[in-house]
PDB file of C-alpha atoms in Angstrom:
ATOM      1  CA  UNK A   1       9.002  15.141  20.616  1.00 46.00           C
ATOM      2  CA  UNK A   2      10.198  11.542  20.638  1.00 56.00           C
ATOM      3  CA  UNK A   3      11.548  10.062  17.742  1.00 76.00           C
ATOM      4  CA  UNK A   4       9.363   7.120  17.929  1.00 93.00           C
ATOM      5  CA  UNK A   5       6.178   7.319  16.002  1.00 98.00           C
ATOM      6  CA  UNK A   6       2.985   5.902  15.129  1.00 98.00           C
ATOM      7  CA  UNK A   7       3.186   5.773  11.253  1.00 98.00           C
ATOM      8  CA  UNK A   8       0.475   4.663   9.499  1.00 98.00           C
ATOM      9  CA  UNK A   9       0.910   3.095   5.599  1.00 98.00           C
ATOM     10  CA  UNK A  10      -1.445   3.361   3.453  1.00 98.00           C
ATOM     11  CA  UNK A  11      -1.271   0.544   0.177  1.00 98.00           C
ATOM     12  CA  UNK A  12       1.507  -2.236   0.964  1.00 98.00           C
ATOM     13  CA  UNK A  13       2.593  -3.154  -2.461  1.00 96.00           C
ATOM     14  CA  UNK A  14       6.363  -3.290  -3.681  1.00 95.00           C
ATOM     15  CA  UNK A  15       7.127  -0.049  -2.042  1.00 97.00           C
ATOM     16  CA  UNK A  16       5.028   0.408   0.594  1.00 98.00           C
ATOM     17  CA  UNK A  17       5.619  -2.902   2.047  1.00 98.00           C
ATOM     18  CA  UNK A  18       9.565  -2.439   1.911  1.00 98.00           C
ATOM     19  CA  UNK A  19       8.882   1.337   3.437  1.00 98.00           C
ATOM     20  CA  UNK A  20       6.672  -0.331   6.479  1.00 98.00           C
ATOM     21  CA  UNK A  21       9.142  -2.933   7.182  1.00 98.00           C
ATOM     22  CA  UNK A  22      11.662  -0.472   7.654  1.00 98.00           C
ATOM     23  CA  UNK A  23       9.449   1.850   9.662  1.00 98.00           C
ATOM     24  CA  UNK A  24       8.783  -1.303  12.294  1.00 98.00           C
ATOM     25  CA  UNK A  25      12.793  -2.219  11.769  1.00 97.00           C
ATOM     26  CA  UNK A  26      13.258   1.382  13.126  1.00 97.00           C
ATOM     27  CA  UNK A  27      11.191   1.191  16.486  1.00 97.00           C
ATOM     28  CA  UNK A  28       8.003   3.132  15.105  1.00 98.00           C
ATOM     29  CA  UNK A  29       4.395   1.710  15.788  1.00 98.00           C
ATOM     30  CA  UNK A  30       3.568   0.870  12.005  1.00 98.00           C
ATOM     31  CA  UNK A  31      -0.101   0.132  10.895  1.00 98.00           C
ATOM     32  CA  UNK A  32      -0.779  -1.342   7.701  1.00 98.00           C
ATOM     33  CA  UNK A  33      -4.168  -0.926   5.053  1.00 98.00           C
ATOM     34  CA  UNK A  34      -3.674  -2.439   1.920  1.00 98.00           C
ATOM     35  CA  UNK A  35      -7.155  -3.267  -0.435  1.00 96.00           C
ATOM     36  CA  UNK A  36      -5.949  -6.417  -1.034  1.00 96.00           C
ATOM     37  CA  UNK A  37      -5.382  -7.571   2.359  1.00 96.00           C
ATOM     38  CA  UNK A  38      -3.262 -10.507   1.057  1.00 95.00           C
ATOM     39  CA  UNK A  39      -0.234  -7.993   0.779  1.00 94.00           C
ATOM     40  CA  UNK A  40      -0.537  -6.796   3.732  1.00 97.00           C
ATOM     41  CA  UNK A  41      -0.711  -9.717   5.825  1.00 97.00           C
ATOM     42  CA  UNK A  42       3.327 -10.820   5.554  1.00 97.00           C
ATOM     43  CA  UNK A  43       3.865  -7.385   7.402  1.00 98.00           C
ATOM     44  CA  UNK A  44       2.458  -8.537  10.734  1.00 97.00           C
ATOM     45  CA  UNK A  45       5.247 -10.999  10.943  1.00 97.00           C
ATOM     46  CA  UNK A  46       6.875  -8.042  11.356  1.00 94.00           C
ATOM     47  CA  UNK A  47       5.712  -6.096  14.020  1.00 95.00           C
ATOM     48  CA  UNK A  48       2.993  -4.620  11.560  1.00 98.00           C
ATOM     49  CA  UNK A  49      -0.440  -3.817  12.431  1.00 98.00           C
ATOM     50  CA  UNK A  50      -3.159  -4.750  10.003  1.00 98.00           C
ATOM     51  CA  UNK A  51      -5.874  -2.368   9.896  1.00 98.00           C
ATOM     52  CA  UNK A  52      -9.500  -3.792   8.004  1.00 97.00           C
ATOM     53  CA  UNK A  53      -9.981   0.115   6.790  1.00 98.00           C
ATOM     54  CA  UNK A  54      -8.020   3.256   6.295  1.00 98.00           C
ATOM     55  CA  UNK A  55      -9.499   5.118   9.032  1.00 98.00           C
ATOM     56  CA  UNK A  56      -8.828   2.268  11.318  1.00 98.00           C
ATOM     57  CA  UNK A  57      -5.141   2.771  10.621  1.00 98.00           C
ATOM     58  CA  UNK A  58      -4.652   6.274  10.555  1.00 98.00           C
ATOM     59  CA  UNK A  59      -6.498   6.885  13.806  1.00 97.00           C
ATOM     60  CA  UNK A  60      -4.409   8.229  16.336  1.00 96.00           C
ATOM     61  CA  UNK A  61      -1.915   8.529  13.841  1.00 98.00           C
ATOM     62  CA  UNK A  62       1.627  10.882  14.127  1.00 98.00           C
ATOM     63  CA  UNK A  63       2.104  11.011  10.333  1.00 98.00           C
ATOM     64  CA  UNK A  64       0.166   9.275   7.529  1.00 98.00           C
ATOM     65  CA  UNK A  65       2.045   7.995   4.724  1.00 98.00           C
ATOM     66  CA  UNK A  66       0.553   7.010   1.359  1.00 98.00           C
ATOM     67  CA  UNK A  67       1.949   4.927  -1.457  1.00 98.00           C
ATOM     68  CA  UNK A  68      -0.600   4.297  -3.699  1.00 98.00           C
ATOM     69  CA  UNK A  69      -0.993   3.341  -7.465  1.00 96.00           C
ATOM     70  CA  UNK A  70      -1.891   6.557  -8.252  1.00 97.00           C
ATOM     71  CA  UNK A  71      -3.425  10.152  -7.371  1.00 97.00           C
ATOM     72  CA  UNK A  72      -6.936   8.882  -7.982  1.00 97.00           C
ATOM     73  CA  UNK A  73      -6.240   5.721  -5.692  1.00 98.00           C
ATOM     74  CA  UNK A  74      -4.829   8.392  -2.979  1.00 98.00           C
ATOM     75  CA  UNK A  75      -7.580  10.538  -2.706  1.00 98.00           C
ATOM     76  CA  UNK A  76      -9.783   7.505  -2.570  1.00 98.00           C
ATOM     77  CA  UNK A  77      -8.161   6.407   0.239  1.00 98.00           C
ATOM     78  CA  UNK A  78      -7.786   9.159   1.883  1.00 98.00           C
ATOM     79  CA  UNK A  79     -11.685  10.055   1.730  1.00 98.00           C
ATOM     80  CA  UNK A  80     -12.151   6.756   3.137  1.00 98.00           C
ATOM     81  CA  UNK A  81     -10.014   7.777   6.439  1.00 98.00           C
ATOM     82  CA  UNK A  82     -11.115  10.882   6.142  1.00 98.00           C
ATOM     83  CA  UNK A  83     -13.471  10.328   9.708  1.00 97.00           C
ATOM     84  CA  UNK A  84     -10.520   9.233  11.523  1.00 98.00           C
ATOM     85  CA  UNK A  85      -7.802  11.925  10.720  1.00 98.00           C
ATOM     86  CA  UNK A  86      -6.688  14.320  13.200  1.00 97.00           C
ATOM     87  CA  UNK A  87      -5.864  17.898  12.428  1.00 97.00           C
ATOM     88  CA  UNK A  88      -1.966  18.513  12.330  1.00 97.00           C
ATOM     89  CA  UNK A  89      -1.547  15.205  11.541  1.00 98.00           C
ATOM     90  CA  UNK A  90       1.369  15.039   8.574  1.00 98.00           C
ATOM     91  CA  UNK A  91       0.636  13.265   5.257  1.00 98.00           C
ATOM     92  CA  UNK A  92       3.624  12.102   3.319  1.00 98.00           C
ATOM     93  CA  UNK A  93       2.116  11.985   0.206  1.00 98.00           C
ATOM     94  CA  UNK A  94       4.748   9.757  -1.805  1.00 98.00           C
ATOM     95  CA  UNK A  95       2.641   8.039  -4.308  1.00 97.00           C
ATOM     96  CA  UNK A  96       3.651   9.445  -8.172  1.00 96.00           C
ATOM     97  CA  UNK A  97       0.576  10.974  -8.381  1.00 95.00           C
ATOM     98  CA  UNK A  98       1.801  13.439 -11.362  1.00 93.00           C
ATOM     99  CA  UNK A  99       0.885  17.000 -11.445  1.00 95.00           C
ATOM    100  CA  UNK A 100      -2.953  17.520 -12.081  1.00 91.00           C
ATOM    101  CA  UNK A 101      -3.631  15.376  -8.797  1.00 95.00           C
ATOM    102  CA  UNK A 102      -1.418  17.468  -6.700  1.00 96.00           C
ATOM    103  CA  UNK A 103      -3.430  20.072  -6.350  1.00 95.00           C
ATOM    104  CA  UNK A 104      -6.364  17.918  -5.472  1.00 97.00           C
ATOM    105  CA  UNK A 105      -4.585  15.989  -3.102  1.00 98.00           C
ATOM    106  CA  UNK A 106      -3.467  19.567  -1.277  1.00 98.00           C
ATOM    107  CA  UNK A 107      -6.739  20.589  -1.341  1.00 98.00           C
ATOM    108  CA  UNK A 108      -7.959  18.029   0.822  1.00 98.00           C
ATOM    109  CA  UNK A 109      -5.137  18.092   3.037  1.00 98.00           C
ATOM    110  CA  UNK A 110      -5.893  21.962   3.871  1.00 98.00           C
ATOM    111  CA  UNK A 111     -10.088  20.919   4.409  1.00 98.00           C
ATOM    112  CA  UNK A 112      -8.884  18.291   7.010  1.00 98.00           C
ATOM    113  CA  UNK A 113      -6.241  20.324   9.226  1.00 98.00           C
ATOM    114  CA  UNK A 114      -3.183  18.186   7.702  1.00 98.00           C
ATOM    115  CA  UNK A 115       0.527  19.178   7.343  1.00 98.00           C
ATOM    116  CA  UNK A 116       0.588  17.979   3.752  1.00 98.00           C
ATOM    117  CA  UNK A 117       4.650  16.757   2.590  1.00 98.00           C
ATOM    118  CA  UNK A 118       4.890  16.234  -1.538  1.00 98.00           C
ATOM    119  CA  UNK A 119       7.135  13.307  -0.630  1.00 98.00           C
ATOM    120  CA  UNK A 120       7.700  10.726  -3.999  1.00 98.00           C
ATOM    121  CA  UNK A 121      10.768   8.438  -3.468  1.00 98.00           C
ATOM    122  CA  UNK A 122      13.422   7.377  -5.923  1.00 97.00           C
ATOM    123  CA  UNK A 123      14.594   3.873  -6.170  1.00 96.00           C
ATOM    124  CA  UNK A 124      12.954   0.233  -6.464  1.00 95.00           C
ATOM    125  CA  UNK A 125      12.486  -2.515  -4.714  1.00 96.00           C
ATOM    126  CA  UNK A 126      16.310  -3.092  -3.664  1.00 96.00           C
ATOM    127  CA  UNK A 127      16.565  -0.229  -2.335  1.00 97.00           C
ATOM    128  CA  UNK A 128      13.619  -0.074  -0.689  1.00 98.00           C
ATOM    129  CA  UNK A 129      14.136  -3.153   1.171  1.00 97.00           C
ATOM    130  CA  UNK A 130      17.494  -1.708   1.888  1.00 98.00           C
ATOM    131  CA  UNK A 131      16.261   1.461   3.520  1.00 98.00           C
ATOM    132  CA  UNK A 132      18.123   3.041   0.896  1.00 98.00           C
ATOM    133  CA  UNK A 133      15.987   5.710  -1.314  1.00 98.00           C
ATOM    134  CA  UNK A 134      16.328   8.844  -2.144  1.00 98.00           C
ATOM    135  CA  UNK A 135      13.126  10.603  -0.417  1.00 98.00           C
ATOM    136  CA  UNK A 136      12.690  14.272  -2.550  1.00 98.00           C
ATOM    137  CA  UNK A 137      10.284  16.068  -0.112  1.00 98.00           C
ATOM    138  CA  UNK A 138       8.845  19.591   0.115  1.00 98.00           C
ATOM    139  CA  UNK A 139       6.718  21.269   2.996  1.00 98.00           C
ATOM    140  CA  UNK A 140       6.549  23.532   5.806  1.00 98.00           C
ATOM    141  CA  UNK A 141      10.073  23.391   7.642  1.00 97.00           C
ATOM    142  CA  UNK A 142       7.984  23.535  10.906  1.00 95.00           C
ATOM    143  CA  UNK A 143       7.129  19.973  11.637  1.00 93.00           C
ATOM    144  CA  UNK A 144       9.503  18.729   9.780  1.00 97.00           C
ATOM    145  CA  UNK A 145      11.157  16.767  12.972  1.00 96.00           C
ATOM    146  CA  UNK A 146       8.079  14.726  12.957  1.00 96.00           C
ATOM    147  CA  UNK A 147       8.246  13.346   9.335  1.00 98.00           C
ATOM    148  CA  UNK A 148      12.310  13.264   9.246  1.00 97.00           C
ATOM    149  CA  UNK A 149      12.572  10.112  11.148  1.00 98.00           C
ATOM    150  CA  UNK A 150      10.000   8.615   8.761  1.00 98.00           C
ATOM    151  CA  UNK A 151      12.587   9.735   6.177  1.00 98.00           C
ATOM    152  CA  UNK A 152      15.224   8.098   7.402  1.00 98.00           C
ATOM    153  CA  UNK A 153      14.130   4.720   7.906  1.00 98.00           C
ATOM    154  CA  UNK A 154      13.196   4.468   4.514  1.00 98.00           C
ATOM    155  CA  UNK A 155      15.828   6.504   2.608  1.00 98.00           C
ATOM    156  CA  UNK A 156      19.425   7.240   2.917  1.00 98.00           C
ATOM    157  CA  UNK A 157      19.041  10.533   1.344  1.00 98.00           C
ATOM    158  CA  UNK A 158      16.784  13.443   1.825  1.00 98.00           C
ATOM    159  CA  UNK A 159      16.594  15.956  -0.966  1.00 98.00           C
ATOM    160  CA  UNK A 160      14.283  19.131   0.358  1.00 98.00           C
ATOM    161  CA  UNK A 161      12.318  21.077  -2.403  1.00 98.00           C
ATOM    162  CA  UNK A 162      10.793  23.770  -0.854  1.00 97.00           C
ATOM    163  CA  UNK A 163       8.467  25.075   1.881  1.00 97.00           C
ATOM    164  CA  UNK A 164       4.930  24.158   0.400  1.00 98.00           C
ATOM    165  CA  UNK A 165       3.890  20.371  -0.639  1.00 97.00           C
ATOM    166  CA  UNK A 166       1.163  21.773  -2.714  1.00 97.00           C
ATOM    167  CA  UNK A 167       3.609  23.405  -5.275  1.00 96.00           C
ATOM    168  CA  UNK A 168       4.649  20.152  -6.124  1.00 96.00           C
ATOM    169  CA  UNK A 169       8.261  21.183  -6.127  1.00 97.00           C
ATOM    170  CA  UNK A 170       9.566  17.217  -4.843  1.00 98.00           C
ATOM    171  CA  UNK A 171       7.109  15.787  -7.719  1.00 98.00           C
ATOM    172  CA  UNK A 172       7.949  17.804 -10.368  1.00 98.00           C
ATOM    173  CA  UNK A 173      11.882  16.666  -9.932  1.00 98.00           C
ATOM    174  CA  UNK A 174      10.656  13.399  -9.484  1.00 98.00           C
ATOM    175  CA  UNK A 175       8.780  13.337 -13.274  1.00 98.00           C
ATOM    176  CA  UNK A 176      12.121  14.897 -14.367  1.00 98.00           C
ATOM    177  CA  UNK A 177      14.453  11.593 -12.923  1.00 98.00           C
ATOM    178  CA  UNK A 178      11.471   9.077 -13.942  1.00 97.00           C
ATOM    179  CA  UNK A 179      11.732  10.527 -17.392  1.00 98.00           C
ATOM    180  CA  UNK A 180      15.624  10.048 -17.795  1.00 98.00           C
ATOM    181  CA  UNK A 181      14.592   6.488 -16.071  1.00 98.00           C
ATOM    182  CA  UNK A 182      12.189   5.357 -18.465  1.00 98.00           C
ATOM    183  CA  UNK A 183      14.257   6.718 -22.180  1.00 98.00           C
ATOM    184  CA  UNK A 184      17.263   4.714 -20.824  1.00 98.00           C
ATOM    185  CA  UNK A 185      15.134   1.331 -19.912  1.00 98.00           C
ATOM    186  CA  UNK A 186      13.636   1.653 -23.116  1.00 98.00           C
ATOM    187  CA  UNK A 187      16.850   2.515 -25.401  1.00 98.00           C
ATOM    188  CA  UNK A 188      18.489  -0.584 -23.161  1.00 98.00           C
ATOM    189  CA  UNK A 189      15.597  -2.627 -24.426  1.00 98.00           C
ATOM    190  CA  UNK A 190      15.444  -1.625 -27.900  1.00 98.00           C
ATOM    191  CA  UNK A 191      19.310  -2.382 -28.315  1.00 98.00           C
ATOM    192  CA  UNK A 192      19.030  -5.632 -26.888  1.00 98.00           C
ATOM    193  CA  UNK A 193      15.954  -6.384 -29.881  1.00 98.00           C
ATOM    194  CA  UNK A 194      18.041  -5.010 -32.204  1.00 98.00           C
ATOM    195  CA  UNK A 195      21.358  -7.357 -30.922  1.00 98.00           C
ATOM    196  CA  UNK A 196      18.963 -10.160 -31.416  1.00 97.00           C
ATOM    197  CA  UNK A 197      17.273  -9.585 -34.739  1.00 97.00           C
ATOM    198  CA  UNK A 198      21.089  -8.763 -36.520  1.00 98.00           C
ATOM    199  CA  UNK A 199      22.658 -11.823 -34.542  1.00 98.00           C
ATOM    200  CA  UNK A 200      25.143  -9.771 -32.185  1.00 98.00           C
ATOM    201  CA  UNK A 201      26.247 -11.100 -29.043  1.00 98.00           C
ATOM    202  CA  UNK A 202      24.832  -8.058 -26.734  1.00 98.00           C
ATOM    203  CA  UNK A 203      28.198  -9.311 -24.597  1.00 97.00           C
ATOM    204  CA  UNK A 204      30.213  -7.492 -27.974  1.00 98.00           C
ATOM    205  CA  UNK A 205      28.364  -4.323 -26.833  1.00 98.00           C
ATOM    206  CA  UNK A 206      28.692  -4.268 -23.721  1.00 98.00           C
ATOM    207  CA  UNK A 207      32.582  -4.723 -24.203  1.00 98.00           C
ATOM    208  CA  UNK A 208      33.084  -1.630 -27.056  1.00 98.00           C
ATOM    209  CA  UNK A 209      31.305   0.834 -24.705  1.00 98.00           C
ATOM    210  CA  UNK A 210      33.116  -0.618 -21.224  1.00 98.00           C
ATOM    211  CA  UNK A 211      34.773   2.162 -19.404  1.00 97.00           C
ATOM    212  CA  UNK A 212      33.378   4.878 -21.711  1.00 98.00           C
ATOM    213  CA  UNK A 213      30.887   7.844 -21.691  1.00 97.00           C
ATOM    214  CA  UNK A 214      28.544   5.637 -23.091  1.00 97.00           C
ATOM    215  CA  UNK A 215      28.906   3.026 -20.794  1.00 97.00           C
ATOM    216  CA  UNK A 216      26.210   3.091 -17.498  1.00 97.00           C
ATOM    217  CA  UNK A 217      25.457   0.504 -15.176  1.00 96.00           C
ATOM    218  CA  UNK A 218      22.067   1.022 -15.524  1.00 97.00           C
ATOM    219  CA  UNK A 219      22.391  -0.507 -19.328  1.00 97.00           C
ATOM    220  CA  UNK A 220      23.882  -3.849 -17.416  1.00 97.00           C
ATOM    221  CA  UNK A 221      21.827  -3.926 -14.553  1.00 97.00           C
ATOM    222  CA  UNK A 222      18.231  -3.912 -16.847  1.00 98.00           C
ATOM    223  CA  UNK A 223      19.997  -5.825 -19.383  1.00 98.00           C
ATOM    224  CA  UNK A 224      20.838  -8.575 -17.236  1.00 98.00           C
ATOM    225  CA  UNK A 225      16.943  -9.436 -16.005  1.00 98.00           C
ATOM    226  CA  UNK A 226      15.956  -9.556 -19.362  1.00 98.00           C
ATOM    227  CA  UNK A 227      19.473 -12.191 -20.530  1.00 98.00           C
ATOM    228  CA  UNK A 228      18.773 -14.144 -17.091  1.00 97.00           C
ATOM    229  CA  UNK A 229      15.488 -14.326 -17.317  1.00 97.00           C
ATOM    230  CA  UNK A 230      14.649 -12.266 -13.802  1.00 98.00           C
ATOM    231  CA  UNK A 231      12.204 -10.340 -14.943  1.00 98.00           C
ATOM    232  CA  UNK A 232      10.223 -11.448 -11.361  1.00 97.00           C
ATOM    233  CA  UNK A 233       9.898 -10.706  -8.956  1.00 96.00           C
ATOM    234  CA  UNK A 234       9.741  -7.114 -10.545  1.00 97.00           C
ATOM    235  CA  UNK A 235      11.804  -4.133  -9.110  1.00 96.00           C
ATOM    236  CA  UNK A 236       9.750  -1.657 -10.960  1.00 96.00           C
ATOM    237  CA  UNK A 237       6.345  -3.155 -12.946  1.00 97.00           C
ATOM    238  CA  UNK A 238       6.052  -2.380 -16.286  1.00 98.00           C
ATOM    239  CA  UNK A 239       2.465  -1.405 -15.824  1.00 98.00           C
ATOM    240  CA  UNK A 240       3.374   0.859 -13.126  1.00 97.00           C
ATOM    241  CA  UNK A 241       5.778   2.204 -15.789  1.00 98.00           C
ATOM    242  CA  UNK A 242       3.816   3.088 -17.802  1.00 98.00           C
ATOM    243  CA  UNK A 243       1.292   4.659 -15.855  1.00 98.00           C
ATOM    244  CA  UNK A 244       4.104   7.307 -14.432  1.00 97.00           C
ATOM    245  CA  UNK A 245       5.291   7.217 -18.354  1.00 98.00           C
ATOM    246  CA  UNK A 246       1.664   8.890 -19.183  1.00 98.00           C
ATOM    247  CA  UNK A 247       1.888  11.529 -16.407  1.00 97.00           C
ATOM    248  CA  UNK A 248       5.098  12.438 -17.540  1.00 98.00           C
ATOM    249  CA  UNK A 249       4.023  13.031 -21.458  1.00 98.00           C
ATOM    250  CA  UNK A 250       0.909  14.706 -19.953  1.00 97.00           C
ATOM    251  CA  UNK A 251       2.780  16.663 -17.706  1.00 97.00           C
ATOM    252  CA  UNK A 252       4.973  18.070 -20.555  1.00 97.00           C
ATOM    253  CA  UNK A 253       1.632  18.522 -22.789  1.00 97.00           C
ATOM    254  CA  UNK A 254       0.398  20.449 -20.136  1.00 96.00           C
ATOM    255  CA  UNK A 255       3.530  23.122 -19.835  1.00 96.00           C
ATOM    256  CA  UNK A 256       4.378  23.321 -23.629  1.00 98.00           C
ATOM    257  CA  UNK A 257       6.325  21.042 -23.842  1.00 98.00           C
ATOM    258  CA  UNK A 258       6.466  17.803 -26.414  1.00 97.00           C
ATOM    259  CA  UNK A 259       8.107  14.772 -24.982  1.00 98.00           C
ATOM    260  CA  UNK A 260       8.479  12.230 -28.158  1.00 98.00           C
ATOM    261  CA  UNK A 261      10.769   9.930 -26.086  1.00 98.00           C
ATOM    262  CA  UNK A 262       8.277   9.639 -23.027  1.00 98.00           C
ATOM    263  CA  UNK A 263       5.281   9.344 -25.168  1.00 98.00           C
ATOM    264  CA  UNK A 264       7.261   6.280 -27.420  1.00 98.00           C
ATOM    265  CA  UNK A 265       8.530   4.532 -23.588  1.00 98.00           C
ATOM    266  CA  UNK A 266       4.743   4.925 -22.685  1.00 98.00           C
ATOM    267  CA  UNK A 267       3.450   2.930 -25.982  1.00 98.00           C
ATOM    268  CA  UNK A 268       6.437   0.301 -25.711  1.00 98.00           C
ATOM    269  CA  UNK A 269       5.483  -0.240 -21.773  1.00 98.00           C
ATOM    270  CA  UNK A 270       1.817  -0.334 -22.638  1.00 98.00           C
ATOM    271  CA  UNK A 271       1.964  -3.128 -25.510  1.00 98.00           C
ATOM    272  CA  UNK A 272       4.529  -5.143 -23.364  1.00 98.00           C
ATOM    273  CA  UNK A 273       1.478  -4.809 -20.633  1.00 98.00           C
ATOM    274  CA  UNK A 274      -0.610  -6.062 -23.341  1.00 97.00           C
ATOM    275  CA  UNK A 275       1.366  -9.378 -24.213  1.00 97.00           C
ATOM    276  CA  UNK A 276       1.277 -10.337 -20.542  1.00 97.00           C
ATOM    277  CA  UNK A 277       4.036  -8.820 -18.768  1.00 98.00           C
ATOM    278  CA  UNK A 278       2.404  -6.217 -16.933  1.00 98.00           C
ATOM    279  CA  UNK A 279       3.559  -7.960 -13.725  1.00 97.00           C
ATOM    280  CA  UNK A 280       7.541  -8.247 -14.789  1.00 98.00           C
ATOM    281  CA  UNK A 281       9.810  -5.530 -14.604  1.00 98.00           C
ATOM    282  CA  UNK A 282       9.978  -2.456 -16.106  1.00 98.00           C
ATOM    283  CA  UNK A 283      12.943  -3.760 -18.458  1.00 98.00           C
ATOM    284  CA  UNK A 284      10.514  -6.370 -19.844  1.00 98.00           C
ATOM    285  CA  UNK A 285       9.210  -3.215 -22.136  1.00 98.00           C
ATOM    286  CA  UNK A 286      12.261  -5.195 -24.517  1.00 98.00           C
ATOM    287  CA  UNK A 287       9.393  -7.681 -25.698  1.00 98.00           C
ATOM    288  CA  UNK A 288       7.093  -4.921 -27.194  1.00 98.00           C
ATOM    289  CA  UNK A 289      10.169  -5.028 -30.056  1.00 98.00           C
ATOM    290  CA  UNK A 290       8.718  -8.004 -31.268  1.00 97.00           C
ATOM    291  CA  UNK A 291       5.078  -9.539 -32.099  1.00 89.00           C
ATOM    292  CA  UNK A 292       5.780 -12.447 -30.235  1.00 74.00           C
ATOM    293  CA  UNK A 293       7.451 -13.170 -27.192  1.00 60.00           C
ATOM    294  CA  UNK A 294      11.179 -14.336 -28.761  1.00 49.00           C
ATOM    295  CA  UNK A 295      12.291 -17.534 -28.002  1.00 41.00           C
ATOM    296  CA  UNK A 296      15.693 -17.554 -26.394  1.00 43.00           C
TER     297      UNK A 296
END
């Protein structure tokens, strides 16, 4: 099989874009469907193809590739391409859809023929531009040559989970990282609020833990969009945030297990949504630590 494919995206927002650029840097025939066609429309400057509907892009399709807002939005648009999908076609399925769509999602792949691949990503918008996630993947290890080179134009890293999409082996991980992700954007944020309000230089804080085991560089890398004021263009939205923050607390609900952390990143991320910074990054959760938006 040649290593040149016809890859079709489905939803070209912050990742998805980034992903089909990479695809079209790599040589593969890359169509584009997007519901707001506005995003999409950069990528044919490209070497993008802009489809009008789903089906119109996955027709004739090698492997499908979704990356969506969330599992609802993926079966949606997947139902809409539904007439044009070929049996054995693969569907890399990397929206964070969480664990109660997964099953739906499968489910549909299996009525329409397709090779389904639970395929989130790790990363933001750096490194997707960069070609440089981390893609966690699980499915059948036949057919697999046709969805690795989709893999590695958008990641630098594969990490296989297993044999069968459907057990949501790659998404389960992936709720694990995102939960680590989300307590350390929101302690970062909360210590910043607290610098503020008892007049510390953050710079003091960053100095005593320098070089330590408390030290990360994620700490200086979300703390430094919200002290430079580069919250946009976002590398992760907050409302995005906290949408994967809710399927992570429901996701622990749902196996026994109580996730106060999760469920306090969720409310912080959902009340800096409400102020107005839905759009910003995900470190812009440091305003919900205040009523107002702080003057610097």
């Amino acid at each position: 099989m040649t290593d040149k494919l016809t890859v079709s995206v489905l939803g070209t927002g912050i990742m998805g874009a980034a992903m089909a650029r990479n695809l079209a840097r790599a040589g593969h025939t890359v169509r584009v469907w997007n519901r707001t066609r506005a995003k999409a429309e950069p990528l044919a400057a490209e070497g993008a193809h802009l489809a009008e509907t789903p089906a119109q892009a996955v027709r004739d399709a090698d492997v499908v590739l979704t990356m969506l807002y969330d599992g609802p939005a993926a079966l949606d648009t997947m139902r809409e391409a539904a007439p044009a999908l070929r049996p054995g076609t693969a569907w890399v399925q990397s929206t964070t859809a969480g664990l109660e769509s997964l099953g739906t999602l499968a489910a549909f792949a299996r009525e329409h023929g397709l090779v389904f691949y639970d395929a989130p990503v790790l990363g933001t918008r750096q490194p997707a531009e960069a070609g440089q996630l981390t893609v966690l993947a699980a499915g059948p290890a036949e057919g697999r040559d046709r969805v690795t080179p989709v893999f590695d134009a958008v990641g630098a890293r594969t990490v296989w989970t297993g044999d069968d999409g459907a057990t949501g082996a790659a998404t389960r991980l992936k709720l694990v990282a995102n939960s680590w992700v989300l307590a350390a954007t929101a302690a970062a944020g909360e210590a910043l609020a607290l610098a503020e309000a008892l007049d510390v230089d953050p710079h003091g804080f960053f100095d005593l833990i320098a070089g330590g085991p408390l030290d990360m560089g994620y700490l200086r890398a979300k703390s430094d969009l919200v002290l430079g004021d580069r919250l946009t263009p976002p590398q992760f939205a907050v409302s995005t945030a906290a949408k994967d923050a809710r399927l992570i607390v429901r996701a622990g609900a749902e196996n026994g297990v109580r996730l106060d952390v999760a469920e306090a990143a969720a409310a912080r991320l959902e009340r800096a949504a409400a102020q107005g910074h839905g759009d910003e990054d995900m470190a812009a959760a440091y305003f919900a630590s205040f009523d107002d938006k702080p003057h610097s």
